[in-house]
XYZ file of C-alpha atoms in Angstrom:
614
model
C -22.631 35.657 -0.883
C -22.736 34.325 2.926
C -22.034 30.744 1.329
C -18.307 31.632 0.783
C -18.042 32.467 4.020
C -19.805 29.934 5.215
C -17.594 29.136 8.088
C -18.623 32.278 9.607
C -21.940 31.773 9.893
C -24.242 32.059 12.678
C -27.190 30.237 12.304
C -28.649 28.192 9.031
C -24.881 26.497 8.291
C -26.252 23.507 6.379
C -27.477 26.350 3.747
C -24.727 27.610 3.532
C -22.721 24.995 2.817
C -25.015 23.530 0.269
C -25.602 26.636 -1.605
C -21.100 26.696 -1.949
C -21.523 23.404 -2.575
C -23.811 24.077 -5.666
C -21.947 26.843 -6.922
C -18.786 24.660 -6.911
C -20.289 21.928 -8.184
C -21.512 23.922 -11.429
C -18.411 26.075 -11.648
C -16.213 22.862 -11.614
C -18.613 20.341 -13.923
C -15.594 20.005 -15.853
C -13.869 18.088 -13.344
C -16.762 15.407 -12.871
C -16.750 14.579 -16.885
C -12.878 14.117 -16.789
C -13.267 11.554 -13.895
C -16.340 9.983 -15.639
C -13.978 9.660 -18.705
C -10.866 8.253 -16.706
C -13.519 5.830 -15.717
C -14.709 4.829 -18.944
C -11.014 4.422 -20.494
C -9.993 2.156 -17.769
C -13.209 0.217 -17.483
C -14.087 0.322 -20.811
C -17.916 0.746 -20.766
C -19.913 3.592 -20.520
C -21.553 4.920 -17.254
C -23.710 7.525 -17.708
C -22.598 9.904 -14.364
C -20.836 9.328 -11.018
C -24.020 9.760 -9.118
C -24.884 7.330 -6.086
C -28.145 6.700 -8.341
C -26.952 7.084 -12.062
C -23.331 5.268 -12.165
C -24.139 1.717 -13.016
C -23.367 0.551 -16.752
C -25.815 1.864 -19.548
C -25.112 -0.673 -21.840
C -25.307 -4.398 -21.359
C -22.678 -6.539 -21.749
C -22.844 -8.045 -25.168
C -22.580 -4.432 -26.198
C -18.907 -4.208 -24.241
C -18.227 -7.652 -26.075
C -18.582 -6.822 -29.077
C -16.443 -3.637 -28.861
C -13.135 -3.903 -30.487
C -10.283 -2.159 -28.207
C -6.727 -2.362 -27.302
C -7.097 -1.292 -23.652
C -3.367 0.257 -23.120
C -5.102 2.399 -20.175
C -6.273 -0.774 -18.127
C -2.875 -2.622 -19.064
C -0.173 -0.029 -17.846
C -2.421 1.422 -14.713
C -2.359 -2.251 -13.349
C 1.252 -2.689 -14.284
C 2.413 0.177 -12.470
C 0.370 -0.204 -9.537
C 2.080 -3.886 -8.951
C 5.590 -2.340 -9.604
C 4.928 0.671 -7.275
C 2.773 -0.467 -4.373
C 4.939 -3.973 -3.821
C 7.094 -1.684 -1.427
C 5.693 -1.380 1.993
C 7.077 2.273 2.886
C 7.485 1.794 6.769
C 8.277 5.529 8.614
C 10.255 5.299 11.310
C 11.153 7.414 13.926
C 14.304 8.823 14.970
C 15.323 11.711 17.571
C 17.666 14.254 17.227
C 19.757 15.008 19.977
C 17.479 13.077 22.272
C 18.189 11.336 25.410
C 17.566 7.659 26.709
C 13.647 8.038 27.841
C 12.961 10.056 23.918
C 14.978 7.586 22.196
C 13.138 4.695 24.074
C 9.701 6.522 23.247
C 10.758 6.873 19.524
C 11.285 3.281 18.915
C 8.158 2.407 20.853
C 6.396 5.111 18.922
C 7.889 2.957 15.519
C 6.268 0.054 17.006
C 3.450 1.697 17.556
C 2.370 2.770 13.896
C 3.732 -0.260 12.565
C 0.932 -2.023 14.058
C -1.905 0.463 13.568
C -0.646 0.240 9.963
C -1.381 -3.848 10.437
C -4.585 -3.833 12.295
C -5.830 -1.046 9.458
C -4.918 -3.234 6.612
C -2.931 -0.090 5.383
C -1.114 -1.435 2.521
C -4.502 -3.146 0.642
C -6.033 0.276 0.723
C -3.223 2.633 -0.338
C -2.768 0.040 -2.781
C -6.654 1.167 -3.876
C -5.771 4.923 -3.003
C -3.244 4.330 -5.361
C -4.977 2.723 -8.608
C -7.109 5.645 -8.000
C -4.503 8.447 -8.578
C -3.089 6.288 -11.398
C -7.079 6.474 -13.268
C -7.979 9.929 -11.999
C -5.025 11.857 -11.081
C -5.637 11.515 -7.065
C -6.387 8.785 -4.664
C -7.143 9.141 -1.166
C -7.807 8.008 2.054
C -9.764 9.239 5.154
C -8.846 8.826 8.898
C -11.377 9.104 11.705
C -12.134 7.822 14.961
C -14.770 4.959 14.981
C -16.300 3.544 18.258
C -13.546 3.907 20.594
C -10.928 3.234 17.870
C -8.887 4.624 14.694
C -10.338 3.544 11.251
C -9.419 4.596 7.345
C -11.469 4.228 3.976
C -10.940 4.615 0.807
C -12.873 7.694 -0.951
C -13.601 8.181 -4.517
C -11.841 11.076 -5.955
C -15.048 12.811 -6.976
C -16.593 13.360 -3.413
C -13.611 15.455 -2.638
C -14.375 19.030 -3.416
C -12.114 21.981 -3.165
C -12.255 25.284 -4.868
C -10.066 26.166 -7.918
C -8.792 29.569 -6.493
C -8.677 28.277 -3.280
C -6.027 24.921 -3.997
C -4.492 27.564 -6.606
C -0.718 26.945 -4.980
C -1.957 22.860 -4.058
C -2.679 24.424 -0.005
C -6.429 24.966 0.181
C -7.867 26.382 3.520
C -11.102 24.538 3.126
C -12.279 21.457 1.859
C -15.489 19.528 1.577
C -16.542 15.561 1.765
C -19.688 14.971 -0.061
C -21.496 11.401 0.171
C -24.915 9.697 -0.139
C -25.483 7.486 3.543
C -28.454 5.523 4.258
C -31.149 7.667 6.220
C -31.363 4.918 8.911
C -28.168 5.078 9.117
C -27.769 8.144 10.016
C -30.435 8.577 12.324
C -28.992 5.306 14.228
C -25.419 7.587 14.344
C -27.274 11.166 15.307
C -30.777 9.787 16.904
C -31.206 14.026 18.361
C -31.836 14.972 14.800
C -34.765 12.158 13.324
C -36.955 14.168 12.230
C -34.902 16.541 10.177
C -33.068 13.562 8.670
C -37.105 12.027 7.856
C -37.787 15.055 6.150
C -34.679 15.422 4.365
C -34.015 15.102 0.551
C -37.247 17.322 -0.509
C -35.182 19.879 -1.960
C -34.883 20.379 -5.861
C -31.416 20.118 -5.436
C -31.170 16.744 -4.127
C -33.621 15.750 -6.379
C -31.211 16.176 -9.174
C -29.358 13.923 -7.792
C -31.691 11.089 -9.079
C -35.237 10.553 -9.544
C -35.519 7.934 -6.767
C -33.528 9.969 -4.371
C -36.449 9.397 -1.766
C -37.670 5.668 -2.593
C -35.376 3.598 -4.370
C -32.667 3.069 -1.573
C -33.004 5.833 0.689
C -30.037 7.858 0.210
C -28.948 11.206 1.819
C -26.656 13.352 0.506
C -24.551 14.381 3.357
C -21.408 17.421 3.241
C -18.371 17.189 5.767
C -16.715 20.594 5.734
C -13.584 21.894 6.813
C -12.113 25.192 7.725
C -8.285 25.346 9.028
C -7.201 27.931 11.376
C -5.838 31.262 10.000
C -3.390 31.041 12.721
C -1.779 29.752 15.854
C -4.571 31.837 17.759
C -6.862 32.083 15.100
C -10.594 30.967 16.423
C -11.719 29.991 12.970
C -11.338 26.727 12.732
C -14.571 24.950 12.073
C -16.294 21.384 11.121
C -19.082 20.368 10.012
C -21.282 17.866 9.176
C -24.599 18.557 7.417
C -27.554 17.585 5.272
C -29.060 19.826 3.475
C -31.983 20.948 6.167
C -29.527 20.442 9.820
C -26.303 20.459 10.965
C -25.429 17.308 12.531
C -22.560 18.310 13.791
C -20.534 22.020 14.388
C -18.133 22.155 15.989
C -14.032 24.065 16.098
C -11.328 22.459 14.267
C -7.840 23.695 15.275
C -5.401 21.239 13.323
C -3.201 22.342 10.801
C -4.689 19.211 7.891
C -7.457 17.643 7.015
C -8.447 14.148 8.045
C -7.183 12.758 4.375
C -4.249 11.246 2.839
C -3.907 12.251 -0.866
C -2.035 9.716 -3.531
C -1.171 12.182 -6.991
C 0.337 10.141 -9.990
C 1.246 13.675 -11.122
C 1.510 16.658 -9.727
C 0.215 19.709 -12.083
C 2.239 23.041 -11.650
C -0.881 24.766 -10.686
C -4.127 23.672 -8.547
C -5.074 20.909 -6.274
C -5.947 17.828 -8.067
C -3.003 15.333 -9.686
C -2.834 14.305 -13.361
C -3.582 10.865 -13.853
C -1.614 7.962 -16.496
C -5.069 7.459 -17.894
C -5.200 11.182 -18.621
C -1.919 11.273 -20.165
C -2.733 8.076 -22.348
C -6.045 9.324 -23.338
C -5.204 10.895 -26.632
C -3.185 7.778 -27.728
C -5.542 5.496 -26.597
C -8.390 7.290 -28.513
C -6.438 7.441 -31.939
C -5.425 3.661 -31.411
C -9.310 2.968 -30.808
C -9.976 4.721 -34.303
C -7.398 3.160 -36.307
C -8.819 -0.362 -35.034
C -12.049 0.692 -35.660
C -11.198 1.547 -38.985
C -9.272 -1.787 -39.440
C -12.544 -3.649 -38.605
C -14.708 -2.068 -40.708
C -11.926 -2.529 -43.593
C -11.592 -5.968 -42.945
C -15.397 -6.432 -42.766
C -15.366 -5.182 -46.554
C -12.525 -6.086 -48.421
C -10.984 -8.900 -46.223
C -13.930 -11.458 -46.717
C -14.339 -13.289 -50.189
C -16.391 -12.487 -52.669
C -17.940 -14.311 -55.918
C -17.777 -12.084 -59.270
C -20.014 -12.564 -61.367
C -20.891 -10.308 -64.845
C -24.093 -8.970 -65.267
C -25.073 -10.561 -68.971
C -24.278 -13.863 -67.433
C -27.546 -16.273 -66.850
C -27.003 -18.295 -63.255
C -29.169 -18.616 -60.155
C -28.002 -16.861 -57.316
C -28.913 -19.546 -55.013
C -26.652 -22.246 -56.653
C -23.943 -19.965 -55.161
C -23.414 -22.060 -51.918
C -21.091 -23.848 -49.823
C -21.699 -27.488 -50.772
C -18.942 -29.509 -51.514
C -19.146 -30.324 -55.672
C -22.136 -28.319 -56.223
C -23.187 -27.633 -59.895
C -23.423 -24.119 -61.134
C -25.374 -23.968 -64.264
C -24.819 -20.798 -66.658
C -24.394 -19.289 -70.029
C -21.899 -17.001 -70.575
C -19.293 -15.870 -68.352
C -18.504 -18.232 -65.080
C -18.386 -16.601 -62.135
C -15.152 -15.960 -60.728
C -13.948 -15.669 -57.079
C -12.136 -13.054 -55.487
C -11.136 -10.354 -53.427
C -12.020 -6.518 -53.171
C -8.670 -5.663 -52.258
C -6.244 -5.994 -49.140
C -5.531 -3.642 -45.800
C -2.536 -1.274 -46.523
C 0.007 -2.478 -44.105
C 0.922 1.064 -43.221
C -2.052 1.164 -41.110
C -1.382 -1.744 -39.055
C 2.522 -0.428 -38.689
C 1.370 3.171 -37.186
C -1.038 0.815 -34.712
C 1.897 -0.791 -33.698
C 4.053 2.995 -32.972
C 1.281 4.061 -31.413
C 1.096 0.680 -28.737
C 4.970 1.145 -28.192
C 4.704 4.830 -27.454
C 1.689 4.953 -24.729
C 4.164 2.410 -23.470
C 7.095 4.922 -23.596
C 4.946 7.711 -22.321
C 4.056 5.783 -18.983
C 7.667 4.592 -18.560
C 6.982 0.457 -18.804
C 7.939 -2.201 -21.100
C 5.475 -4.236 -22.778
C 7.506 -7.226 -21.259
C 6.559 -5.780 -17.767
C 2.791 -5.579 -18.771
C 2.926 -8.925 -19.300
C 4.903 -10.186 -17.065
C 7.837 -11.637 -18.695
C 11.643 -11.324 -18.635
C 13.635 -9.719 -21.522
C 15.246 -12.148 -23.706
C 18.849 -12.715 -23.186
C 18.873 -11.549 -19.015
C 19.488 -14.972 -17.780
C 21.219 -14.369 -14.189
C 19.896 -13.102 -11.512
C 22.610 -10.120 -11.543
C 21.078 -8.848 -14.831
C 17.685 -9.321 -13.919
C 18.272 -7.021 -10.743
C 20.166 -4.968 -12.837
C 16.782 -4.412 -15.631
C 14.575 -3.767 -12.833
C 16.452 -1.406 -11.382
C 16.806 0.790 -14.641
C 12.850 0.669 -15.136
C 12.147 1.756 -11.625
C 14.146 4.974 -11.824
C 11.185 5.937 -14.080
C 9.195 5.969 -11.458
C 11.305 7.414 -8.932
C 8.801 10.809 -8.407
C 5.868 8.403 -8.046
C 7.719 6.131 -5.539
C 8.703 9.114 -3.352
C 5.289 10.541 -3.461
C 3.821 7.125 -2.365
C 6.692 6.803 0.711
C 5.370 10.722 1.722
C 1.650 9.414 2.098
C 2.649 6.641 4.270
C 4.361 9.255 6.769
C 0.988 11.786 6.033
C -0.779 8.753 7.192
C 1.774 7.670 10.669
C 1.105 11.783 11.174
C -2.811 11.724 11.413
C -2.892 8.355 13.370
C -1.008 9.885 16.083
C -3.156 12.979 16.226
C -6.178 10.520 16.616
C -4.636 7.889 19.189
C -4.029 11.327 20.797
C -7.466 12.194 20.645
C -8.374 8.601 21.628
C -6.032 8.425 24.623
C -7.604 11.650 26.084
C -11.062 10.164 25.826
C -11.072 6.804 26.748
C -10.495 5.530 30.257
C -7.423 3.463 30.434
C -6.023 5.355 27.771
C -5.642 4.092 23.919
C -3.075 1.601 22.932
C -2.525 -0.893 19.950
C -1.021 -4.844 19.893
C 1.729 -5.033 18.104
C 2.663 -8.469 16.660
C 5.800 -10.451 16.487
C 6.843 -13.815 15.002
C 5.422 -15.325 17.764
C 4.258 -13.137 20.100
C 2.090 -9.691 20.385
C 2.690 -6.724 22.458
C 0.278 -4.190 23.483
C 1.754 -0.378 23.774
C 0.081 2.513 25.379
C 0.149 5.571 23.763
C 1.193 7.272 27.287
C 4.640 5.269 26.607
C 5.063 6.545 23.449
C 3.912 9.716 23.284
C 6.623 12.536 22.075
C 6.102 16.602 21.020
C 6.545 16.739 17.540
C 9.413 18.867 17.676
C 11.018 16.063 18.870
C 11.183 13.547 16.385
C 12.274 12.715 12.445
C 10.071 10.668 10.714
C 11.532 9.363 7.584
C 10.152 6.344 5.471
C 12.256 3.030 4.595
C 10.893 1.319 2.190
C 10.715 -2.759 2.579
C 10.268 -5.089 -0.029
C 10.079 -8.963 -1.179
C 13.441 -10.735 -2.301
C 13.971 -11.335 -5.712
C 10.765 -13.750 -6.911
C 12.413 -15.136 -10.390
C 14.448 -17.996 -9.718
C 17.506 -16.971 -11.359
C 17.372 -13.773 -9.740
C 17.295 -15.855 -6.231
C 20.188 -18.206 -7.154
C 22.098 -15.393 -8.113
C 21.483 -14.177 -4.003
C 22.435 -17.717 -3.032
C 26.074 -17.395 -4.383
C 26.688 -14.353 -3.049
C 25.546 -15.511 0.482
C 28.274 -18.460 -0.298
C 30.876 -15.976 -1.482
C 30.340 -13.785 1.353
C 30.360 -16.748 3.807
C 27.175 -15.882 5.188
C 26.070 -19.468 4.116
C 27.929 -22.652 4.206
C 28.760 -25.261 1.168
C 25.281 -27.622 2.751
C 23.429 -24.800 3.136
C 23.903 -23.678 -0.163
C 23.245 -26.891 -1.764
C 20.224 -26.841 -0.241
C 19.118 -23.025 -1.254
C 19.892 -23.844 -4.497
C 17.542 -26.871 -4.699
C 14.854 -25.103 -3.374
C 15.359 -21.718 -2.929
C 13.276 -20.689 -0.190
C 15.336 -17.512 1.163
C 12.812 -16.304 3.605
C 12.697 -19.303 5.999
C 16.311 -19.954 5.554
C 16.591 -15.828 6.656
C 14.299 -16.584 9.575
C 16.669 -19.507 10.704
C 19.745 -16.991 10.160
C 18.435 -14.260 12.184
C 16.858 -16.161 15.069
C 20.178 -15.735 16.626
C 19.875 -12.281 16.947
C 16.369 -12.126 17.332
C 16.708 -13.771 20.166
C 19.512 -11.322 21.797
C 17.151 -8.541 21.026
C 14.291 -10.179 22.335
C 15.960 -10.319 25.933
C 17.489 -6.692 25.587
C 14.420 -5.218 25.038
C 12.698 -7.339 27.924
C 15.573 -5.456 30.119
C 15.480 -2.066 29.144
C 11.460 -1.558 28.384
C 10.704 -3.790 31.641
C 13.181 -3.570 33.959
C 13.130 -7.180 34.072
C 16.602 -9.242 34.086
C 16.891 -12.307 31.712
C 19.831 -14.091 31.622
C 21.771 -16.412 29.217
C 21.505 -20.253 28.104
C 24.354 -22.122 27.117
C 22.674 -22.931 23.729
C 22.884 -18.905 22.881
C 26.027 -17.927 20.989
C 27.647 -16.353 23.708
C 30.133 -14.790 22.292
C 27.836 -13.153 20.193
C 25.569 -11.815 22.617
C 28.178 -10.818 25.087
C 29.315 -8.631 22.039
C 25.949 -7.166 21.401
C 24.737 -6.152 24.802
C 28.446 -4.718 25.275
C 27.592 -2.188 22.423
C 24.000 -1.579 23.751
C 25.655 -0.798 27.163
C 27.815 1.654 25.905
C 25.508 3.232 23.960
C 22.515 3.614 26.445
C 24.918 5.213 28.959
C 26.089 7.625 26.794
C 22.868 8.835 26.598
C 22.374 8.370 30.708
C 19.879 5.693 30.858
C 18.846 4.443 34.003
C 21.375 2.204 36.356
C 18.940 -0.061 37.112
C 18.987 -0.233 33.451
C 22.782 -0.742 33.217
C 23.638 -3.367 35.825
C 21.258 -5.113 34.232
C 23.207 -5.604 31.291
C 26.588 -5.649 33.172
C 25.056 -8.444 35.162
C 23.969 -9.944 31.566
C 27.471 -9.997 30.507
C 29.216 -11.169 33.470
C 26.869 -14.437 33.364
C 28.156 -14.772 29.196
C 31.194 -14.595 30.732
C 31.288 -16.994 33.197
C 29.318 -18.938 31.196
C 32.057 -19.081 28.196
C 34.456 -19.604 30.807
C 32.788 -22.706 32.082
C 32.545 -24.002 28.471
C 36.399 -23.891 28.080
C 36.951 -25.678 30.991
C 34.336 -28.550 30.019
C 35.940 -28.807 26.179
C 39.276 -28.810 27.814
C 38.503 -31.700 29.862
C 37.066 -33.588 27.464
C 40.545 -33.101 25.427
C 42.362 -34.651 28.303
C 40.203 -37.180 28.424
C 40.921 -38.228 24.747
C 44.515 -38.079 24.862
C 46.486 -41.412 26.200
C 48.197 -41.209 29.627
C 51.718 -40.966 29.900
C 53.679 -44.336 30.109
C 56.246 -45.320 32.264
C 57.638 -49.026 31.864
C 54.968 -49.830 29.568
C 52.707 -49.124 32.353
C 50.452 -45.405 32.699
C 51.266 -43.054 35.309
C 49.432 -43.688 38.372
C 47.555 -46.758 37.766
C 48.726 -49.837 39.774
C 49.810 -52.539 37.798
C 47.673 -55.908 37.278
C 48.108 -58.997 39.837
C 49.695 -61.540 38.491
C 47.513 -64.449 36.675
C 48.367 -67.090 39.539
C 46.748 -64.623 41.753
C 43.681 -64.811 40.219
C 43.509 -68.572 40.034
C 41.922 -70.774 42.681
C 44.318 -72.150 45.214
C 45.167 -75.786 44.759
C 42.706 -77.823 46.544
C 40.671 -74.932 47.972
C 36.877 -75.164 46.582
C 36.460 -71.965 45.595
């Protein structure tokens, strides 16, 4: 009984943890045939086990061709997966109560995961994570440090073991990673332990896991465990890694989670694992696979025509042919063509309730499976309008989705913690711009966690349908964010996104220089070309607000000086434009003649004098 304890142990770990690992493995068999059947539903061919050695298709492909299906499982997991993961949740942090320097750190600190989330290509693999709670009930990801950096992967539902009683409430204390790595591999990553890891893999019970478990690609099962603290002082925190003859790692674990970010299409009110759609669909799916079965086989028998002919009558079968004007000889009855019968059309009317409702269950329109517009929604107003109403079906999922996002911002800032203790020069990410990249130390960002909100805000593409995006072009014009040319323009080619990176350049550029002054210390002033007005506004409202929460001086006269050179620069426009306006108007006359300007000589004046060579 020492395996259920295993954290506990002394000596002999890796036994242990394999012997739990058995036990749960055999008490839980269930759950691997439910994920091998999610697999099968949305795949649609057969794999024989979700073994590193035994997964592969057991049937070749003709076999799949030939099947006759009406994948709803395939179609609605895809559909949803588009609808849900085109947001890009983005958490964002936000103090409460805090003063300049936290308030500084948080939006750093926002910077900061933004671009961990770009350099780890976060959205492509919870987009993965995601298909994978959609087919199985729960997707995940796994966060660990990797040569001097942070790095995430995708794992497959089924190496992710926890114990029934144990995630009872959906809070396990333990949790286990199991996975086959190549034996060279591993000896290149723990080189002290070679000759366990040559030796490894005799056991019975890694036999089982294939028959060419030791030749055919050199595999090694390999268990990551995890044991949370009881407590704040609790000493029982513990990892491990293991195969089943050495520990290749032990060490104490004293977070509060596990290295993983979990995606559930469902929640169920009791245990760890999620339901997934293909679950849910899996009864309707099955029955619609009968009834077209059944259709097949019906039109196989009665559909096709047949030749009748009676049993007294004298004719050779093989005159019974396709050639055009062919002679039949007989005597006695001709033969007579026909049909056996016809397909009640009560069968294909229930296949047809049956499509709609796995539609209904999973909350999508057919139109949205196939990616067309209902008919009738012709502006962009209505089209908005549809989408939103279909959405709100998925409003749970959605929120669940945004919550892994900020799971995820939570465990890369326990690793760059981590990271920044251990390497020298501390850790730090580039952050990219438009134009430009940034690199932030952690040391500038870093903030207790009692000091910070983190709350996700989800971003997403403008409208993509064209009528959708004219419809966003009027109301620009409407709300006079555009003018008449600009709009013409929109309209003929409605490229919102560079015509919004035009717009906001003007601010852009306003916040570009603030920043440079408060995160650097560093004065930059204003050009003529800015809109002055503008960013003599702006910088006003920054100024007020960074002193109320006491920033620096050196801080604020930068930005006092900042506005006192809009302000003499506006002042110096005036003066130009009014010049130029005096310069256009006509000077006053007196006697026909302007003000101050002498009058012309007289003609003879300008003649040659008589007799004078000039």
């Amino acid at each position: 009984m020492t395996e259920y304890y295993w954290w506990k142990s002394k000596k002999n770990i890796n036994s242990d943890i394999f012997a739990y690992i058995k036990r749960i493995e055999h008490d839980q068999s269930y759950r691997n045939l439910d994920n091998q059947k999610n697999l099968r539903l949305y795949g649609n061919y057969d794999t024989p086990a979700l073994k590193a050695f035994n997964f592969q298709r057991s049937e070749p492909s003709y076999n799949v061709q030939n099947r006759v299906t009406l994948n709803i499982v395939q179609s609605m997991v895809d559909t949803v997966t588009s609808k849900i993961t085109k947001n890009k949740p983005r958490p964002m942090f936000l103090t409460s109560g805090g003063d300049w320097t936290q308030q500084r750190r948080a939006k750093k600190l926002t910077k900061f995961v933004e671009g961990q989330f770009s350099h780890l290509k976060m959205y492509d693999k919870g987009s993965i994570a995601f298909k994978d709670s959609a087919i199985f009930g729960t997707g995940v990801l796994k966060f660990f440090k990797k040569r001097g950096d942070i790095a995430v992967e995708r794992v497959f539902p089924d190496e992710i073991v926890v114990d029934d009683a144990d995630g009872m409430y959906g809070a396990p204390r333990q949790m286990h990673q199991k996975k086959f790595i190549h034996r060279e591999v591993l000896k290149a990553a723990f080189p002290k332990y070679k000759e366990a890891i040559d030796v490894s893999g005799m056991d019975p019970y890694m036999q089982s896991y294939g028959e060419s478990v030791n030749h055919k690609s050199d595999l090694l099962l390999v268990v990551e465990s995890w044991h949370l603290p009881s407590g704040p002082d609790a000493k029982d925190g513990r990892h491990v890694i293991s195969i089943e003859n050495q520990a290749l790692v032990d060490e104490s674990w004293s977070k509060e989670r596990f290295p993983f970010v979990f995606f559930r299409w469902s929640e169920r009110p009791l245990g760890f694992f999620g339901q997934g759609l293909a679950e849910q669909l899996t009864g309707l799916q099955l029955e619609i696979n009968k009834i077209l079965r059944t259709i097949q086989v019906s039109m196989h028998l009665v559909s096709v025509p047949k030749i009748f002919v009676e049993a007294s009558t004298k004719i050779v079968s093989a005159q019974l042919d396709n050639k055009i004007g062919g002679i039949i000889k007989f005597a006695g009855q001709p033969p007579t063509p026909g049909q056996l019968g016809t397909i009640p059309p009560e069968l294909f009317a229930h296949l047809d309730r049956l499509y709609q409702r796995a539609y209904e269950i999973a909350g999508i329109s057919q139109l949205s499976a196939n990616s067309r517009k209902p008919s009738g929604l012709d502006s962009g107003k209505a089209l908005r309008e549809y989408n939103d109403l279909e959405t709100e079906r998925f409003m749970d999922v959605a929120k669940r989705y945004e919550q892994a996002y900020l799971d995820a911002a939570a465990l890369i800032i326990d690793l760059a913690k981590e990271l920044d203790e251990e390497l020298d020069g501390g850790y730090q990410v580039k952050v990219s711009g438009k134009s430009w990249y940034d690199e932030i130390k952690w040391k500038d960002v870093n903030l207790y966690e009692d000091k910070y909100v983190m709350q996700a805000y989800p971003t997403s593409a403008l409208s993509q349908t064209p009528a959708a995006r004219l419809q966003e072009v009027q109301e620009l014009l409407q709300a006079g964010f555009v003018t008449r040319e600009e709009a013409i323009k929109l309209l003929n080619f409605p490229d919102l996104e560079g015509f919004y990176n035009i717009a906001s350049a003007v601010g852009e550029d306003v916040d570009k220089q603030l920043e440079t002054m408060i995160e650097n210390s560093r004065y930059v002033g204003p050009e003529p070309y800015q809109n002055l007005e503008y960013a003599r506004s702006k910088v006003q409202f920054a100024y007020l607000h960074y002193k109320a929460n006491n920033a620096p001086d050196e801080v604020l006269e930068l930005m006092r000086r900042y506005m006192e050179d809009c302000t003499a620069l506006i002042e110096k426009r005036k003066k130009a434009e009014m010049a130029l306006v005096a310069q256009s108007m006509p000077a006053p006359q007196v006697g026909g003649q302007p003000l101050g300007v002498p009058a012309p000589a007289p003609v003879s004046d300008m003649l040659p004098m008589q007799g004078v060579n000039v």
